[in-house]
GROMACS .gro file of C-alpha atoms in nm:
model
  114
    1UNK     CA    1  -2.060  -2.007   7.185
    2UNK     CA    2  -2.297  -2.136   6.903
    3UNK     CA    3  -2.271  -2.053   6.537
    4UNK     CA    4  -2.382  -1.683   6.511
    5UNK     CA    5  -2.302  -1.381   6.273
    6UNK     CA    6  -2.029  -1.164   6.453
    7UNK     CA    7  -1.825  -0.870   6.342
    8UNK     CA    8  -1.496  -0.880   6.517
    9UNK     CA    9  -1.177  -0.697   6.556
   10UNK     CA   10  -0.813  -0.822   6.597
   11UNK     CA   11  -0.511  -0.640   6.737
   12UNK     CA   12  -0.140  -0.708   6.713
   13UNK     CA   13  -0.103  -0.527   7.051
   14UNK     CA   14  -0.270  -0.288   7.268
   15UNK     CA   15  -0.351  -0.001   7.044
   16UNK     CA   16  -0.153  -0.173   6.772
   17UNK     CA   17  -0.237  -0.285   6.437
   18UNK     CA   18  -0.604  -0.363   6.374
   19UNK     CA   19  -0.800  -0.610   6.154
   20UNK     CA   20  -1.170  -0.611   6.116
   21UNK     CA   21  -1.353  -0.926   6.011
   22UNK     CA   22  -1.695  -1.103   5.986
   23UNK     CA   23  -1.766  -1.473   6.053
   24UNK     CA   24  -2.063  -1.705   6.134
   25UNK     CA   25  -1.841  -1.889   6.386
   26UNK     CA   26  -1.625  -1.667   6.603
   27UNK     CA   27  -1.439  -1.956   6.797
   28UNK     CA   28  -1.341  -2.134   6.469
   29UNK     CA   29  -1.235  -1.798   6.307
   30UNK     CA   30  -1.013  -1.714   6.599
   31UNK     CA   31  -0.848  -2.048   6.584
   32UNK     CA   32  -0.788  -2.013   6.221
   33UNK     CA   33  -0.608  -1.676   6.287
   34UNK     CA   34  -0.414  -1.806   6.560
   35UNK     CA   35  -0.295  -2.116   6.361
   36UNK     CA   36  -0.229  -1.900   6.042
   37UNK     CA   37  -0.436  -2.143   5.837
   38UNK     CA   38  -0.506  -1.905   5.575
   39UNK     CA   39  -0.275  -1.655   5.413
   40UNK     CA   40  -0.345  -1.285   5.435
   41UNK     CA   41  -0.305  -0.963   5.638
   42UNK     CA   42  -0.352  -1.106   5.989
   43UNK     CA   43  -0.109  -1.409   5.915
   44UNK     CA   44   0.134  -1.159   5.747
   45UNK     CA   45   0.136  -0.928   6.053
   46UNK     CA   46   0.070  -1.174   6.330
   47UNK     CA   47  -0.247  -1.007   6.432
   48UNK     CA   48  -0.420  -1.260   6.680
   49UNK     CA   49  -0.561  -1.081   6.962
   50UNK     CA   50  -0.936  -1.064   6.989
   51UNK     CA   51  -1.018  -0.728   7.132
   52UNK     CA   52  -1.373  -0.670   7.042
   53UNK     CA   53  -1.663  -0.866   6.900
   54UNK     CA   54  -2.049  -0.773   6.824
   55UNK     CA   55  -2.286  -1.052   6.752
   56UNK     CA   56  -2.579  -1.002   6.480
   57UNK     CA   57  -2.897  -1.145   6.406
   58UNK     CA   58  -2.823  -1.201   6.043
   59UNK     CA   59  -2.509  -1.233   5.841
   60UNK     CA   60  -2.629  -0.953   5.617
   61UNK     CA   61  -2.653  -0.741   5.931
   62UNK     CA   62  -2.297  -0.834   6.043
   63UNK     CA   63  -2.151  -0.772   5.686
   64UNK     CA   64  -2.313  -0.433   5.662
   65UNK     CA   65  -2.174  -0.339   6.001
   66UNK     CA   66  -1.837  -0.478   5.921
   67UNK     CA   67  -1.816  -0.257   5.586
   68UNK     CA   68  -1.904   0.057   5.796
   69UNK     CA   69  -1.634  -0.010   6.061
   70UNK     CA   70  -1.372  -0.087   5.787
   71UNK     CA   71  -1.429   0.285   5.654
   72UNK     CA   72  -1.389   0.436   6.022
   73UNK     CA   73  -1.079   0.623   6.118
   74UNK     CA   74  -0.832   0.430   6.343
   75UNK     CA   75  -0.925   0.641   6.640
   76UNK     CA   76  -1.298   0.561   6.601
   77UNK     CA   77  -1.208   0.199   6.618
   78UNK     CA   78  -0.978   0.241   6.918
   79UNK     CA   79  -1.276   0.406   7.081
   80UNK     CA   80  -1.515   0.133   7.005
   81UNK     CA   81  -1.262  -0.130   7.149
   82UNK     CA   82  -1.192   0.085   7.458
   83UNK     CA   83  -1.580   0.103   7.544
   84UNK     CA   84  -1.600  -0.264   7.556
   85UNK     CA   85  -1.271  -0.368   7.652
   86UNK     CA   86  -1.061  -0.062   7.816
   87UNK     CA   87  -0.747  -0.282   7.895
   88UNK     CA   88  -0.764  -0.438   7.535
   89UNK     CA   89  -0.722  -0.782   7.702
   90UNK     CA   90  -0.738  -1.074   7.478
   91UNK     CA   91  -1.121  -1.179   7.472
   92UNK     CA   92  -1.022  -1.517   7.298
   93UNK     CA   93  -0.931  -1.638   7.657
   94UNK     CA   94  -1.288  -1.632   7.752
   95UNK     CA   95  -1.366  -1.889   7.491
   96UNK     CA   96  -1.093  -2.115   7.628
   97UNK     CA   97  -0.788  -2.011   7.425
   98UNK     CA   98  -0.445  -2.002   7.594
   99UNK     CA   99  -0.289  -1.650   7.639
  100UNK     CA  100  -0.078  -1.535   7.370
  101UNK     CA  101   0.311  -1.533   7.437
  102UNK     CA  102   0.399  -1.136   7.479
  103UNK     CA  103   0.602  -1.001   7.164
  104UNK     CA  104   0.571  -1.295   6.941
  105UNK     CA  105   0.198  -1.306   6.857
  106UNK     CA  106   0.204  -1.682   6.919
  107UNK     CA  107  -0.006  -1.880   7.124
  108UNK     CA  108   0.121  -2.104   7.408
  109UNK     CA  109   0.094  -2.488   7.329
  110UNK     CA  110  -0.224  -2.617   7.337
  111UNK     CA  111  -0.391  -2.292   7.214
  112UNK     CA  112  -0.715  -2.447   7.078
  113UNK     CA  113  -0.988  -2.415   7.310
  114UNK     CA  114  -1.073  -2.709   7.530
   0.00000   0.00000   0.00000
């Protein structure tokens, strides 16, 4: 995936704790979340499963969408994820990331995309 502004949602598990973020490089950001390279909510709560993302033409548009989604009720976010990803599978695997080990929120060895 080329660098492109994206809004994304990570989940701890199916219908679990959610995190909404924005980035210009989704693959790099997934790697950072999985490796815990920066402190914060996703590292503290081991939120690493990419369950939804949306590409935007500009970073301004992506930031606006992220801010709107962050104000939504949890149920609305669940509906958004379910419309794109009904089984809540880890979409990071589509970018070459190894499956997460169930229950630990950690990736299998070699979790960076190949």
